[in-house]
Coordinates of C-alpha atoms in Angstrom, one line a residue:
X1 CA -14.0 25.3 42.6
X2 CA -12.8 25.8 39.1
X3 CA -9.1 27.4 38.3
X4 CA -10.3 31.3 38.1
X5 CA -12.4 30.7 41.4
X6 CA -9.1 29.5 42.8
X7 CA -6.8 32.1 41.3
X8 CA -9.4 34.6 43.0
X9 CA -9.9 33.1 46.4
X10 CA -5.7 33.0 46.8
X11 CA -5.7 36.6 45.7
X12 CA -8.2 37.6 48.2
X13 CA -6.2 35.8 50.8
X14 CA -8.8 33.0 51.7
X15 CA -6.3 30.9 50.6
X16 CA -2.3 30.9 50.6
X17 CA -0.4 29.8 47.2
X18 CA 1.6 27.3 50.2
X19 CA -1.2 25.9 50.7
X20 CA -2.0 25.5 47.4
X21 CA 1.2 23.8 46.6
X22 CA 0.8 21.7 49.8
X23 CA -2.2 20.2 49.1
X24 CA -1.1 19.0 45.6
X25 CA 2.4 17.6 47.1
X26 CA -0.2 15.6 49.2
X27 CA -2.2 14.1 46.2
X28 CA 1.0 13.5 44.2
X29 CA 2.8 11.6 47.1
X30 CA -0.6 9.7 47.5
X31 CA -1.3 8.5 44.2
X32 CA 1.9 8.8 41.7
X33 CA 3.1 5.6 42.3
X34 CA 0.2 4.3 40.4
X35 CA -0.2 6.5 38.5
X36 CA 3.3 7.2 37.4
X37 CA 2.1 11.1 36.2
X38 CA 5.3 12.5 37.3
X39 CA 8.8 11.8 36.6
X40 CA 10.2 14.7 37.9
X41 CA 9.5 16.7 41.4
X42 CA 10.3 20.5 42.2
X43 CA 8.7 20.4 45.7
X44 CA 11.3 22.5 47.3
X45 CA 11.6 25.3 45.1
X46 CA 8.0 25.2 44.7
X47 CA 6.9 25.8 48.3
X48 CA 9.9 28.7 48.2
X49 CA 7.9 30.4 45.2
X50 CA 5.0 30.1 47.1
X51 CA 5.8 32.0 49.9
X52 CA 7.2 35.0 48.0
X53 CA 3.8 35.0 46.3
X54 CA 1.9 34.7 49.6
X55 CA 4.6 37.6 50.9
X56 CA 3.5 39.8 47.9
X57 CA -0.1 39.8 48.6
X58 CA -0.1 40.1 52.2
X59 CA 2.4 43.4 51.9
X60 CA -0.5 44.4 48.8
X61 CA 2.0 44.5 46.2
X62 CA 0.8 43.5 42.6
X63 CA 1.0 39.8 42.0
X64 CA 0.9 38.0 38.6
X65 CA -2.2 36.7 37.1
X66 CA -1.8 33.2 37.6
X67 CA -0.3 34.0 41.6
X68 CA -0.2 30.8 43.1
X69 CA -1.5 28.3 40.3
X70 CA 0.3 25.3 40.2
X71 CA 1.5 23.7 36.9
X72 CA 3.0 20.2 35.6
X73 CA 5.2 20.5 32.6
X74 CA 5.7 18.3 29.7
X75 CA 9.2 16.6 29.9
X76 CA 10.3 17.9 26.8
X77 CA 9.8 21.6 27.8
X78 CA 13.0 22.7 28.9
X79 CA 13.3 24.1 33.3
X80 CA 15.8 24.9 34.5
X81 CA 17.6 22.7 37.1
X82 CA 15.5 19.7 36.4
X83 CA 16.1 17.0 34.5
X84 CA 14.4 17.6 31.1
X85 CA 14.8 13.8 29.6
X86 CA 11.6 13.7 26.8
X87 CA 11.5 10.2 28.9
X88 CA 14.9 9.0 26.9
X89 CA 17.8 7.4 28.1
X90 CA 19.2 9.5 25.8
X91 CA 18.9 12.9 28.2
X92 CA 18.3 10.7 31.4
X93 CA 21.1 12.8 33.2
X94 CA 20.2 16.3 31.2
X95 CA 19.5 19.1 33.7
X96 CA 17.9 22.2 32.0
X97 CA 20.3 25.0 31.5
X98 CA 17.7 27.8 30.8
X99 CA 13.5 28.2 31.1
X100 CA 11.7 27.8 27.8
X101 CA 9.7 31.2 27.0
X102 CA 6.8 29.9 28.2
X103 CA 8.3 28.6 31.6
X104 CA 9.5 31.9 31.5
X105 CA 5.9 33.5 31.2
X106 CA 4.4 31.7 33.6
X107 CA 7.4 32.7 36.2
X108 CA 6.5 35.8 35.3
X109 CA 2.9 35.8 36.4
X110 CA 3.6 33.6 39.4
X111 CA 2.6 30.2 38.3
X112 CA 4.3 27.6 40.1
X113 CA 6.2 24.7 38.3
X114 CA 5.6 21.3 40.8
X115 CA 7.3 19.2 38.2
X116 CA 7.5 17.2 34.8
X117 CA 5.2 14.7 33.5
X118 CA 5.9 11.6 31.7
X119 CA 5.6 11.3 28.1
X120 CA 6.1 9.0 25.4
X121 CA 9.9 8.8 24.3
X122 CA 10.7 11.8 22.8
X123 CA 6.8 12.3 21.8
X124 CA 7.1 9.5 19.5
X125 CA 3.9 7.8 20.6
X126 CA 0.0 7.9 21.5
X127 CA -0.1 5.8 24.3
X128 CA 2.4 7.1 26.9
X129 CA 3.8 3.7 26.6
X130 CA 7.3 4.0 25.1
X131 CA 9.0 6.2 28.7
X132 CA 12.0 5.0 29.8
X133 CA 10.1 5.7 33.5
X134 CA 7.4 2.9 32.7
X135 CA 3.7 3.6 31.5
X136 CA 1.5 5.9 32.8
X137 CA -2.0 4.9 34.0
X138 CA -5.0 6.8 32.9
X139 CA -6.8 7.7 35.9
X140 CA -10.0 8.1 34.8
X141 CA -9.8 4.2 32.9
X142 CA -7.8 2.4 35.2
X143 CA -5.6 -0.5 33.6
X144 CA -6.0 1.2 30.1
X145 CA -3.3 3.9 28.4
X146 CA -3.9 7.9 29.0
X147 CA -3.3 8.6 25.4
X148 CA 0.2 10.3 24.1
X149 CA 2.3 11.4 23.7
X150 CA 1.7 14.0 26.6
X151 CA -0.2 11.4 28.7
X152 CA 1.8 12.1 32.1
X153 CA 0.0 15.9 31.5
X154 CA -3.4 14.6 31.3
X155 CA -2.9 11.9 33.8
X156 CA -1.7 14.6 35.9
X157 CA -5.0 16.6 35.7
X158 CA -7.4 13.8 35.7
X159 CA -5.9 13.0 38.8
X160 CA -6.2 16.5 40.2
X161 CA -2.5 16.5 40.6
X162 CA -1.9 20.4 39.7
X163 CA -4.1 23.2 38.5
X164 CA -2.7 23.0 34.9
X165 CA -0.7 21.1 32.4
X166 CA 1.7 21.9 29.8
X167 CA 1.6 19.4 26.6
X168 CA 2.9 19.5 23.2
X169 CA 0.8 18.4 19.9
X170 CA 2.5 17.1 16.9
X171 CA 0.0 15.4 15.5
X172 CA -2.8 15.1 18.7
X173 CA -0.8 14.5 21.1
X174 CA -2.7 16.9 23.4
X175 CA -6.3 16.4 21.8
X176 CA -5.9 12.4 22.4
X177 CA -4.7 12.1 25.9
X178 CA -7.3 14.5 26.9
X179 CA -9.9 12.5 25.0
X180 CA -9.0 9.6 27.4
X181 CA -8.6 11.2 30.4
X182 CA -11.9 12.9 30.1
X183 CA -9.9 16.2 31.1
X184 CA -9.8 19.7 28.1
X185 CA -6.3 19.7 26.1
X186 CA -5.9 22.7 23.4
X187 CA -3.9 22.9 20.4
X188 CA -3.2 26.8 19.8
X189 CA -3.1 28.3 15.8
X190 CA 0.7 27.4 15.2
X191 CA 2.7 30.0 15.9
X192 CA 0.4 31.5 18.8
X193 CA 3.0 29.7 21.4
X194 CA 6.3 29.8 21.2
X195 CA 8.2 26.6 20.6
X196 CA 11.6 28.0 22.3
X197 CA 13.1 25.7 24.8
X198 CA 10.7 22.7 23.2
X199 CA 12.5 19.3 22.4
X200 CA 11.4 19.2 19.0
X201 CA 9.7 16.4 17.6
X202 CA 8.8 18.2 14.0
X203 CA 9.4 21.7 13.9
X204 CA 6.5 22.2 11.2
X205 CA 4.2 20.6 13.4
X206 CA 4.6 20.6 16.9
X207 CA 2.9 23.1 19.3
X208 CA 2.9 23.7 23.2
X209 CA -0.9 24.3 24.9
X210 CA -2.6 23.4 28.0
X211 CA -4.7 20.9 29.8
X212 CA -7.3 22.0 32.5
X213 CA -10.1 21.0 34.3
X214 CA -12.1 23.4 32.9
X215 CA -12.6 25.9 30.7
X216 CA -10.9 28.6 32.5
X217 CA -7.9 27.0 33.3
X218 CA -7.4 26.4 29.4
X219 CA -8.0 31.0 29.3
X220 CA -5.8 31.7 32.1
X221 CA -2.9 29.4 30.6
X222 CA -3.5 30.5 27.0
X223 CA -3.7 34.7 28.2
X224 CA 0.3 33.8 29.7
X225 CA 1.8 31.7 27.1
X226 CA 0.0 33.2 23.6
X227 CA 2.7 36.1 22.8
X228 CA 4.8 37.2 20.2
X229 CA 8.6 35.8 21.0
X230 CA 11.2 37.4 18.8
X231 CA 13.4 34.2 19.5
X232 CA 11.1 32.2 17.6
X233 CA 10.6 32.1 13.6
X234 CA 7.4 30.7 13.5
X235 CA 5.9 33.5 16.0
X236 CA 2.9 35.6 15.9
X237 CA 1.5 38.7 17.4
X238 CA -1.8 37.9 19.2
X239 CA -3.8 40.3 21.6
X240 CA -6.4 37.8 22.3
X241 CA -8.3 37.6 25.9
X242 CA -9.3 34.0 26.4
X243 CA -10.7 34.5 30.0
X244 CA -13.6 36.9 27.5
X245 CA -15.6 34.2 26.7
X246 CA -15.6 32.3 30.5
X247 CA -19.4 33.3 31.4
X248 CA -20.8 33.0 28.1
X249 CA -23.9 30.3 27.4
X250 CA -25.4 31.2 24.1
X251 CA -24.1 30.2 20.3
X252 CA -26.8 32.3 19.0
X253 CA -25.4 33.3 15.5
X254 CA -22.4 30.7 15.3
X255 CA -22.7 28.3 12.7
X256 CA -21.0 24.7 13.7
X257 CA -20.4 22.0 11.1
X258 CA -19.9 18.1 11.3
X259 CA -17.9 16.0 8.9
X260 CA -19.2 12.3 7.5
X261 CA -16.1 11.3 7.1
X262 CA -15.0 11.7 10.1
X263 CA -17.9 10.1 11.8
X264 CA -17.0 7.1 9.0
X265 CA -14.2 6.0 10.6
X266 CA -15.6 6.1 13.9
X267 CA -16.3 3.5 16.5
X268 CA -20.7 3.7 16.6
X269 CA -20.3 4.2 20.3
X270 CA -18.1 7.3 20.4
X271 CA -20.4 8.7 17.9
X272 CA -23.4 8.8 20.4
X273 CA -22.0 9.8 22.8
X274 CA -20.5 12.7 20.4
X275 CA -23.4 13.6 18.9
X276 CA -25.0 14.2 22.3
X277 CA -22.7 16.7 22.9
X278 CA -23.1 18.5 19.6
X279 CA -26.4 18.5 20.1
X280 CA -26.2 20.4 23.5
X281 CA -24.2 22.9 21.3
X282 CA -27.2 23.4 19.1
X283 CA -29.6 23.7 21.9
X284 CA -27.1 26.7 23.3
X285 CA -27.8 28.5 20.1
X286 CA -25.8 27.0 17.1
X287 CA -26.9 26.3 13.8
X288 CA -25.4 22.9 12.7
X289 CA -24.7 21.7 8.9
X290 CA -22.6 19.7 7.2
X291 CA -19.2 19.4 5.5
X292 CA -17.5 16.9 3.5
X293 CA -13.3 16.0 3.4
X294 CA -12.6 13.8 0.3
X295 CA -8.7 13.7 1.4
X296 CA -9.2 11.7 4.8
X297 CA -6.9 8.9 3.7
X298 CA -4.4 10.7 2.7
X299 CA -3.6 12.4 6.3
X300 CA -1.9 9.5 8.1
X301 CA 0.7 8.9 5.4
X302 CA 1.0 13.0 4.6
X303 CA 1.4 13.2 8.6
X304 CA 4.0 10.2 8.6
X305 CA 6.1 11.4 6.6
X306 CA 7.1 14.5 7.2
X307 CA 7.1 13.6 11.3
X308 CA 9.9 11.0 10.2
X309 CA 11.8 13.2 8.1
X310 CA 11.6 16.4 10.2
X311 CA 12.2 14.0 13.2
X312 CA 15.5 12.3 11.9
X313 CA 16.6 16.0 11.5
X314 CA 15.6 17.4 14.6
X315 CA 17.9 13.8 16.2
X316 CA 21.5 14.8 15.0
X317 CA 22.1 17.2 17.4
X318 CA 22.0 13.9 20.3
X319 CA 25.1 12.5 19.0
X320 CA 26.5 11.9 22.3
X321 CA 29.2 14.4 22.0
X322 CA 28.1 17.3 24.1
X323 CA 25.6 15.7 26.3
X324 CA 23.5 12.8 26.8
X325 CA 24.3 9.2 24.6
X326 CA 23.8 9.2 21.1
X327 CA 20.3 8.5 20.2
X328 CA 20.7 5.1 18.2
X329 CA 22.7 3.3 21.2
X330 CA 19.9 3.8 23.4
X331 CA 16.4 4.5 22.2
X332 CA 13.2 2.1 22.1
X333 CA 12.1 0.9 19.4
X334 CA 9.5 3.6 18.2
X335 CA 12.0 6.6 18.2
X336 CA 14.8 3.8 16.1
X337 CA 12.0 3.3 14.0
X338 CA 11.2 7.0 13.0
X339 CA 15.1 7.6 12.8
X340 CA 15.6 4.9 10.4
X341 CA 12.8 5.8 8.2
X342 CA 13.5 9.8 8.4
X343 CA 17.0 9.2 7.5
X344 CA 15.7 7.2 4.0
X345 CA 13.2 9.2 2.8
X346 CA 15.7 12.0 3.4
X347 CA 18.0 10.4 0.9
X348 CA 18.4 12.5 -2.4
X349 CA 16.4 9.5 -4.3
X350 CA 13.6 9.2 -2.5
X351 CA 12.9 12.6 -1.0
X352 CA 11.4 13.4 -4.1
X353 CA 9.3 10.4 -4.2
X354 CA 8.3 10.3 -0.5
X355 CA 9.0 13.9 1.3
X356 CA 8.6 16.5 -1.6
X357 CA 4.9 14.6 -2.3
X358 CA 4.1 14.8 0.9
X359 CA 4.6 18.6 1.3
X360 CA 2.3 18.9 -1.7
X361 CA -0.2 16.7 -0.4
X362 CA -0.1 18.8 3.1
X363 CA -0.8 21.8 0.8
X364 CA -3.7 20.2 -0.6
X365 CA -5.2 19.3 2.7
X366 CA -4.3 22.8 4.4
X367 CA -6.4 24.3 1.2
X368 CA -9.3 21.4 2.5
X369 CA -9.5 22.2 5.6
X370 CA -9.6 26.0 5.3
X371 CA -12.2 25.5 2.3
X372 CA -14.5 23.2 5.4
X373 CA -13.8 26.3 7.3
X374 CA -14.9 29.4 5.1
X375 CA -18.4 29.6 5.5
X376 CA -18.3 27.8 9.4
X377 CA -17.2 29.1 12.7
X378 CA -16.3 25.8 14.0
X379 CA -16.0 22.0 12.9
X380 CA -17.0 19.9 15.4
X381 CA -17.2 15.6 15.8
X382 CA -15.0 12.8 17.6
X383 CA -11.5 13.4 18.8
X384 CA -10.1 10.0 18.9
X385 CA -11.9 7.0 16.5
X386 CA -11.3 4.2 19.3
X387 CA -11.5 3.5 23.2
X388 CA -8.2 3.4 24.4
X389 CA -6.3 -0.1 24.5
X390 CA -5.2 -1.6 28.1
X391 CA -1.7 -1.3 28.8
X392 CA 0.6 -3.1 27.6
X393 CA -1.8 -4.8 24.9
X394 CA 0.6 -5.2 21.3
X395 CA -0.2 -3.0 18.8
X396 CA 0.8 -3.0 15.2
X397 CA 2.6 0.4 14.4
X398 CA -0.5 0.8 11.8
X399 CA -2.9 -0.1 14.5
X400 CA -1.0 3.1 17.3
X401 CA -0.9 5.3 14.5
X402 CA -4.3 4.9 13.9
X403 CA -5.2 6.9 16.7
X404 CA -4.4 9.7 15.1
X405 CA -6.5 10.5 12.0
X406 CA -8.9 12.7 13.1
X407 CA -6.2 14.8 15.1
X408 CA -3.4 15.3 12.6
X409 CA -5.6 17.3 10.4
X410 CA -5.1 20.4 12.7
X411 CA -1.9 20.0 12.8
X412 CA -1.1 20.3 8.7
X413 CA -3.5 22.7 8.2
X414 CA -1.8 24.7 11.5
X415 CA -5.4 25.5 12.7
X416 CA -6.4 25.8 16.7
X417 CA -8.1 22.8 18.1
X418 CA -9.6 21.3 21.5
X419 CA -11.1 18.3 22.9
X420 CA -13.6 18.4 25.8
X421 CA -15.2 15.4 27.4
X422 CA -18.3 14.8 25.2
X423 CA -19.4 11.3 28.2
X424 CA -18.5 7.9 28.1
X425 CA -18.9 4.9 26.5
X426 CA -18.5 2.1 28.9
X427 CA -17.4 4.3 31.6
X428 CA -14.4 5.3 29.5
X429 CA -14.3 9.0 28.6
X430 CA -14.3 10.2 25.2
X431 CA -13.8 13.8 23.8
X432 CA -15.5 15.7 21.5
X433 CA -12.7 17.8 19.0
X434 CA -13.8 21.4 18.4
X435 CA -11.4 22.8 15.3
X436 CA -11.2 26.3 13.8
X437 CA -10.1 28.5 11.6
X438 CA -6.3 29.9 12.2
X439 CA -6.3 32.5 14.9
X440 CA -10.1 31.7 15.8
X441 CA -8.7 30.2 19.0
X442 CA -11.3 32.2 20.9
X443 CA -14.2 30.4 19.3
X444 CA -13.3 26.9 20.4
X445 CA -12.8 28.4 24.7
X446 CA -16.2 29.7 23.9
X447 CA -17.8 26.8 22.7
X448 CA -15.9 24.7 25.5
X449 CA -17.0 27.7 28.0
X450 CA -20.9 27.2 26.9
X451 CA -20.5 23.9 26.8
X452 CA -19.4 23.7 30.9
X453 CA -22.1 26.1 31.7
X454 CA -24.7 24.3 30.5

């Protein structure tokens, strides 16, 4: 049973929302231990939800569209009552004052919040490694990491844990945990979602989207949180209806295009099994050429630094005076690191060199990108280069950050992307990215809808 088939059977009363919620309290009692998913519970105010929502439909009054869907949330998203943390020492006694607009959207529509996944420390990581709760297992490559740095989300839907999972994406950090968890993670346009209540990583950057199962969990999450939010200065207006696109199983007339360079830096094996997938997308209906990107190398560094600088920023406010410890005192290692560097590059003689260069170079890769883009509906190739390392195997910070080239590219340009399970390679899952243009969003649930229908 996929999410929507769900959704409708609770509505139609063949199921309860309770039990619903039951059931998953079951599997997360059963396996978080090992798979250390979630770091924070909301049983009890969960099962209350659910039986206002079972009251609602049983007395035929109008229920929200996601009435009785059950959710994990990212613990960087701000809840109310719960201990929002980002997996840091530094907020490991912060209790959420207020709902973040989306919590509050998917209140509103009856979605039920179970509880908060694990992350890396403050998002500063693709591995899920760096929590102050421990690492989180990837369920679908046991003894190897989920991804980051929203790998308690993924975990948490590989495992079949919840419905759907909130993440945020800096640089991938949706895109490469749901690579390596086999599961879909989507990157909306920035500015589609609004980043209120979000523990920022780098405000520039970062956006909130969802992890599903399937294709329709992604629609149903996306038609609740994409809205306009006067609160939020990056916001747009959007009237978009992802669950449109849900039965569709043709690309007749979409044009897809694949990138050399991309496939370059590639490990051989992900490639196959990539390319299979593509190729499935051009047996559906779409007409597949090729693109080149001559700026590939200069992503990581671009990326780098303005995380580290926008980061250090986004830090001061955790000085230990109004809550929490101050940052420094009590951080790992990856979060010190990014401080430290943040906090040269923003001195007056080197931002010029480091931070006001790479702003110009992000212009110059935005212009890329949309250039690839003009004449195709979508880009399509690997998510993540590499398999996923075991936990706790020592890697360089070049060798972590590596992870990331072929995600942060979305991210500067501030288009919409999505990885879906393309197979394995040595019973390991690995994704295939599907990128578009800004506000094209619908394209990508399409191809991922025709894709699962196959």
């Amino acid at each position: 049973m996929n999410v929507i088939e769900k959704l409708n059977s609770i509505q139609n009363k063949e199921m309860t929302a309770k039990e619903n919620v039951e059931h998953f309290i079951k599997v997360i009692d059963e396996k978080n231990d090992s798979i250390n998913a979630f770091v924070e519970k909301n049983y009890e105010a969960a099962l209350k939800q659910a039986e206002k929502i079972d009251e609602k439909i049983a007395n035929g009054e109008k229920v929200g569209c996601l009435s009785g869907l059950v959710f994990g949330i990212k613990a960087n998203i701000n809840v109310e009552d719960l201990i929002v943390s980002a997996a840091s020492k530094t907020l490991e006694n912060y209790k959420g004052s207020y709902n973040a607009t989306v919590i509050e959207k998917i209140l509103e529509e009856d979605g039920i919040i179970i509880g908060l996944t694990n992350m890396d420390e403050f998002a500063a990581g693709s591995s899920t490694e760096t929590s102050m709760y421990g690492p989180t297992e990837n369920p679908a490559a046991i003894g190897r990491i989920p991804g980051g740095s929203s790998g308690g989300s993924a975990a948490a839907i590989a495992a079949e844990m919840c419905d759907i999972t909130l993440g945020s994406d800096t640089g991938g950090s949706i895109r490469n945990p749901a690579s390596h968890c086999g599961v879909i993670g989507f990157k909306p346009t920035y500015g589609l979602v609004s980043r209120q209540g979000l523990l920022d990583l780098s405000m520039s950057l970062d956006q909130i989207g969802p992890f599903a199962n399937d294709p329709s969990g992604i629609a149903l999450a996306l038609n609740t949180i994409v809205d306009y939010d006067s609160s939020e200065c990056t916001s747009l207006h959007s009237d978009i209806d992802f669950t449109s696109v849900l039965e569709e199983k043709s690309l007749e007339g979409m044009k897809i295009a694949v990138c050399n360079d991309f496939i370059e830096v590639t490990d051989d094996k992900i490639n196959k099994v990539v390319n299979k997938a593509i190729q499935k997308l051009v047996d559906a209906g779409a007409e597949l050429v090729e693109v080149s990107f001559d700026h590939l190398e200069l992503c990581l560094p671009t990326y780098y630094l303005i995380n580290y600088v926008e980061f250090f920023s986004a830090t001061r406010k955790y000085d230990g005076r109004d809550y929490g410890y101050r940052i420094e005192e009590v951080c790992g290692d990856e979060v010190l690191r990014r401080i430290k560097m943040g906090s040269l590059i923003s001195q007056k003689e080197y931002s010029g060199k480091y931070y006001k260069k790479a702003l110009q170079a992000r212009s110059l890769i935005r212009n890329e990108i949309n250039a690839m883009l003009e004449n195709v509906d979508l880009i399509v190739g690997p998510t993540v280069p590499k398999l996923p390392h075991k936990i706790g195997e020592e890697l360089t910070p070049m060798e972590m950050y590596a992870y990331d080239i072929l995600t942060v590219i979305a991210n500067l340009g501030g288009i919409p992307a999505g990885s879906i399970k393309a197979g394995e390679v040595e019973d390991i899952p690995v994704g295939l990215q599907i990128q578009a243009k800004p506000l094209d969003d619908l394209k990508i649930i399409k191809a991922m809808s025709v894709l699962s229908n196959l």
